[in-house]
mmCIF file with all atom_site columns, C-alpha atoms and ligand atoms in Angstrom:
data_model
loop_
_atom_site.group_PDB
_atom_site.id
_atom_site.type_symbol
_atom_site.label_atom_id
_atom_site.label_alt_id
_atom_site.label_comp_id
_atom_site.label_asym_id
_atom_site.label_entity_id
_atom_site.label_seq_id
_atom_site.pdbx_PDB_ins_code
_atom_site.Cartn_x
_atom_site.Cartn_y
_atom_site.Cartn_z
_atom_site.occupancy
_atom_site.B_iso_or_equiv
_atom_site.pdbx_formal_charge
_atom_site.auth_seq_id
_atom_site.auth_comp_id
_atom_site.auth_asym_id
_atom_site.auth_atom_id
_atom_site.pdbx_PDB_model_num
ATOM   1  C  CA  . MET A 1 1  ? -56.859 123.060 62.200 1.00 0.00 ? 578 MET A CA  1
ATOM   2  C  CA  . ARG A 1 2  ? -56.216 123.777 65.745 1.00 0.00 ? 579 ARG A CA  1
ATOM   3  C  CA  . LEU A 1 3  ? -53.203 124.367 67.894 1.00 0.00 ? 580 LEU A CA  1
ATOM   4  C  CA  . VAL A 1 4  ? -52.422 124.023 71.480 1.00 0.00 ? 581 VAL A CA  1
ATOM   5  C  CA  . VAL A 1 5  ? -49.312 125.094 73.277 1.00 0.00 ? 582 VAL A CA  1
ATOM   6  C  CA  . ASP A 1 6  ? -48.445 123.401 76.548 1.00 0.00 ? 583 ASP A CA  1
ATOM   7  C  CA  . LEU A 1 7  ? -47.447 126.499 78.419 1.00 0.00 ? 584 LEU A CA  1
ATOM   8  C  CA  . ASN A 1 8  ? -46.133 124.488 81.301 1.00 0.00 ? 585 ASN A CA  1
ATOM   9  C  CA  . ARG A 1 9  ? -43.452 123.177 78.917 1.00 0.00 ? 586 ARG A CA  1
ATOM   10 C  CA  . CYS A 1 10 ? -42.915 126.269 76.945 1.00 0.00 ? 587 CYS A CA  1
ATOM   11 C  CA  . GLN A 1 11 ? -39.627 127.873 77.902 1.00 0.00 ? 588 GLN A CA  1
ATOM   12 C  CA  . GLY A 1 12 ? -40.110 131.009 75.842 1.00 0.00 ? 589 GLY A CA  1
ATOM   13 C  CA  . PHE A 1 13 ? -37.347 130.157 73.363 1.00 0.00 ? 590 PHE A CA  1
ATOM   14 C  CA  . ALA A 1 14 ? -39.407 131.970 70.730 1.00 0.00 ? 591 ALA A CA  1
ATOM   15 C  CA  . GLN A 1 15 ? -38.461 129.616 67.899 1.00 0.00 ? 592 GLN A CA  1
ATOM   16 C  CA  . CYS A 1 16 ? -42.099 129.405 67.026 1.00 0.00 ? 593 CYS A CA  1
ATOM   17 C  CA  . VAL A 1 17 ? -42.465 133.199 66.996 1.00 0.00 ? 594 VAL A CA  1
ATOM   18 C  CA  . PHE A 1 18 ? -39.590 133.381 64.578 1.00 0.00 ? 595 PHE A CA  1
ATOM   19 C  CA  . LEU A 1 19 ? -40.978 130.780 62.244 1.00 0.00 ? 596 LEU A CA  1
ATOM   20 C  CA  . ALA A 1 20 ? -44.728 131.646 62.415 1.00 0.00 ? 597 ALA A CA  1
ATOM   21 C  CA  . PRO A 1 21 ? -45.061 135.234 63.638 1.00 0.00 ? 598 PRO A CA  1
ATOM   22 C  CA  . ASP A 1 22 ? -48.646 135.460 62.441 1.00 0.00 ? 599 ASP A CA  1
ATOM   23 C  CA  . VAL A 1 23 ? -49.664 132.677 64.848 1.00 0.00 ? 600 VAL A CA  1
ATOM   24 C  CA  . PHE A 1 24 ? -47.278 133.085 67.793 1.00 0.00 ? 601 PHE A CA  1
ATOM   25 C  CA  . SER A 1 25 ? -46.129 136.123 69.563 1.00 0.00 ? 602 SER A CA  1
ATOM   26 C  CA  . LEU A 1 26 ? -44.174 136.723 72.758 1.00 0.00 ? 603 LEU A CA  1
ATOM   27 C  CA  . HIS A 1 27 ? -45.002 139.316 75.318 1.00 0.00 ? 604 HIS A CA  1
ATOM   28 C  CA  . GLY A 1 28 ? -42.585 140.194 78.016 1.00 0.00 ? 605 GLY A CA  1
ATOM   29 C  CA  . ASN A 1 29 ? -40.008 137.574 78.810 1.00 0.00 ? 606 ASN A CA  1
ATOM   30 C  CA  . GLU A 1 30 ? -42.009 134.366 78.682 1.00 0.00 ? 607 GLU A CA  1
ATOM   31 C  CA  . ALA A 1 31 ? -45.597 135.033 77.999 1.00 0.00 ? 608 ALA A CA  1
ATOM   32 C  CA  . LEU A 1 32 ? -46.373 133.275 74.796 1.00 0.00 ? 609 LEU A CA  1
ATOM   33 C  CA  . LEU A 1 33 ? -49.530 134.222 72.969 1.00 0.00 ? 610 LEU A CA  1
ATOM   34 C  CA  . PHE A 1 34 ? -50.862 132.136 70.105 1.00 0.00 ? 611 PHE A CA  1
ATOM   35 C  CA  . THR A 1 35 ? -53.836 131.921 67.824 1.00 0.00 ? 612 THR A CA  1
ATOM   36 C  CA  . PRO A 1 36 ? -55.536 128.533 68.413 1.00 0.00 ? 613 PRO A CA  1
ATOM   37 C  CA  . ARG A 1 37 ? -57.129 128.374 64.987 1.00 0.00 ? 614 ARG A CA  1
ATOM   38 C  CA  . PHE A 1 38 ? -55.172 128.863 61.880 1.00 0.00 ? 615 PHE A CA  1
ATOM   39 C  CA  . ASP A 1 39 ? -55.823 128.345 58.201 1.00 0.00 ? 616 ASP A CA  1
ATOM   40 C  CA  . GLU A 1 40 ? -54.168 126.503 55.334 1.00 0.00 ? 617 GLU A CA  1
ATOM   41 C  CA  . ALA A 1 41 ? -51.938 129.434 54.521 1.00 0.00 ? 618 ALA A CA  1
ATOM   42 C  CA  . GLN A 1 42 ? -50.202 129.045 57.916 1.00 0.00 ? 619 GLN A CA  1
ATOM   43 C  CA  . ARG A 1 43 ? -49.974 125.338 57.790 1.00 0.00 ? 620 ARG A CA  1
ATOM   44 C  CA  . GLU A 1 44 ? -46.355 124.942 56.698 1.00 0.00 ? 621 GLU A CA  1
ATOM   45 C  CA  . ARG A 1 45 ? -45.157 127.566 59.140 1.00 0.00 ? 622 ARG A CA  1
ATOM   46 C  CA  . VAL A 1 46 ? -47.025 125.991 62.046 1.00 0.00 ? 623 VAL A CA  1
ATOM   47 C  CA  . GLU A 1 47 ? -45.540 122.612 61.198 1.00 0.00 ? 624 GLU A CA  1
ATOM   48 C  CA  . GLN A 1 48 ? -42.061 124.128 61.089 1.00 0.00 ? 625 GLN A CA  1
ATOM   49 C  CA  . ALA A 1 49 ? -42.646 125.897 64.399 1.00 0.00 ? 626 ALA A CA  1
ATOM   50 C  CA  . ALA A 1 50 ? -43.947 122.689 66.015 1.00 0.00 ? 627 ALA A CA  1
ATOM   51 C  CA  . ALA A 1 51 ? -40.878 120.824 64.756 1.00 0.00 ? 628 ALA A CA  1
ATOM   52 C  CA  . ALA A 1 52 ? -38.548 123.550 65.920 1.00 0.00 ? 629 ALA A CA  1
ATOM   53 C  CA  . CYS A 1 53 ? -39.868 123.842 69.472 1.00 0.00 ? 630 CYS A CA  1
ATOM   54 C  CA  . PRO A 1 54 ? -37.019 122.506 71.588 1.00 0.00 ? 631 PRO A CA  1
ATOM   55 C  CA  . VAL A 1 55 ? -39.438 121.191 74.260 1.00 0.00 ? 632 VAL A CA  1
ATOM   56 C  CA  . GLN A 1 56 ? -42.147 119.900 71.945 1.00 0.00 ? 633 GLN A CA  1
ATOM   57 C  CA  . ALA A 1 57 ? -44.687 122.249 73.503 1.00 0.00 ? 634 ALA A CA  1
ATOM   58 C  CA  . ILE A 1 58 ? -46.646 122.797 70.320 1.00 0.00 ? 635 ILE A CA  1
ATOM   59 C  CA  . LEU A 1 59 ? -49.426 120.329 69.594 1.00 0.00 ? 636 LEU A CA  1
ATOM   60 C  CA  . VAL A 1 60 ? -51.313 120.533 66.361 1.00 0.00 ? 637 VAL A CA  1
ATOM   61 C  CA  . ASP A 1 61 ? -54.668 118.930 65.867 1.00 0.00 ? 638 ASP A CA  1
ATOM   62 C  CA  . TRP A 1 62 ? -55.261 118.077 62.215 1.00 0.00 ? 639 TRP A CA  1
ATOM   63 C  CA  . SER A 1 63 ? -58.435 116.068 62.961 1.00 0.00 ? 640 SER A CA  1
ATOM   64 C  CA  . ASP A 1 64 ? -60.944 118.439 61.435 1.00 0.00 ? 641 ASP A CA  1
ATOM   65 C  CA  . GLU A 1 65 ? -59.392 118.179 57.955 1.00 0.00 ? 642 GLU A CA  1
ATOM   66 C  CA  . PRO A 1 66 ? -59.757 115.318 55.408 1.00 0.00 ? 643 PRO A CA  1
ATOM   67 C  CA  . THR A 1 67 ? -57.357 112.465 55.978 1.00 0.00 ? 644 THR A CA  1
ATOM   68 C  CA  . LYS A 1 68 ? -55.350 112.945 52.815 1.00 0.00 ? 645 LYS A CA  1
ATOM   69 C  CA  . GLY A 1 69 ? -52.316 110.778 52.615 1.00 0.00 ? 646 GLY A CA  1
ATOM   70 C  CA  . VAL A 1 70 ? -53.184 108.907 55.735 1.00 0.00 ? 647 VAL A CA  1
ATOM   71 C  CA  . GLU A 1 71 ? -53.750 105.140 55.403 1.00 0.00 ? 648 GLU A CA  1
ATOM   72 C  CA  . ALA A 1 72 ? -56.553 103.748 57.465 1.00 0.00 ? 649 ALA A CA  1
ATOM   73 C  CA  . HIS A 1 73 ? -56.352 100.112 58.285 1.00 0.00 ? 650 HIS A CA  1
ATOM   74 C  CA  . VAL A 1 74 ? -59.695 98.972  59.613 1.00 0.00 ? 651 VAL A CA  1
ATOM   75 C  CA  . GLY A 1 75 ? -60.542 95.426  60.567 1.00 0.00 ? 652 GLY A CA  1
HETATM 76 S  S1  . SF4 B 2 .  ? -40.710 127.353 70.479 1.00 0.00 ? 142 SF4 B S1  1
HETATM 77 FE FE1 . SF4 B 2 .  ? -41.694 126.160 72.114 1.00 0.00 ? 142 SF4 B FE1 1
HETATM 78 S  S2  . SF4 B 2 .  ? -40.644 126.758 73.925 1.00 0.00 ? 142 SF4 B S2  1
HETATM 79 FE FE2 . SF4 B 2 .  ? -40.197 128.316 72.444 1.00 0.00 ? 142 SF4 B FE2 1
HETATM 80 S  S3  . SF4 B 2 .  ? -41.752 129.873 72.737 1.00 0.00 ? 142 SF4 B S3  1
HETATM 81 FE FE3 . SF4 B 2 .  ? -42.551 128.468 71.134 1.00 0.00 ? 142 SF4 B FE3 1
HETATM 82 S  S4  . SF4 B 2 .  ? -43.680 126.956 72.300 1.00 0.00 ? 142 SF4 B S4  1
HETATM 83 FE FE4 . SF4 B 2 .  ? -42.476 128.047 73.753 1.00 0.00 ? 142 SF4 B FE4 1
#
């Protein structure tokens, strides 16, 4: 599972830091640091953080995990 934050969008509201402090941290006024790779234990928090970001700057890539619960319509 990977995570990208669009730092051009990020306004440093720190909602993500509050919700997933193991993954996001804020240094200074607006310098957001984040851990691009996270594990299953962080999943729920990262989802909450992504949902809570007021500018939708947090993008989560689930592509490297099995597609459970996702219907594939091929053909
Ligand atoms: S919640 Fe969004 S805008 Fe706020 S610090 Fe996190 S990524 Fe940036």
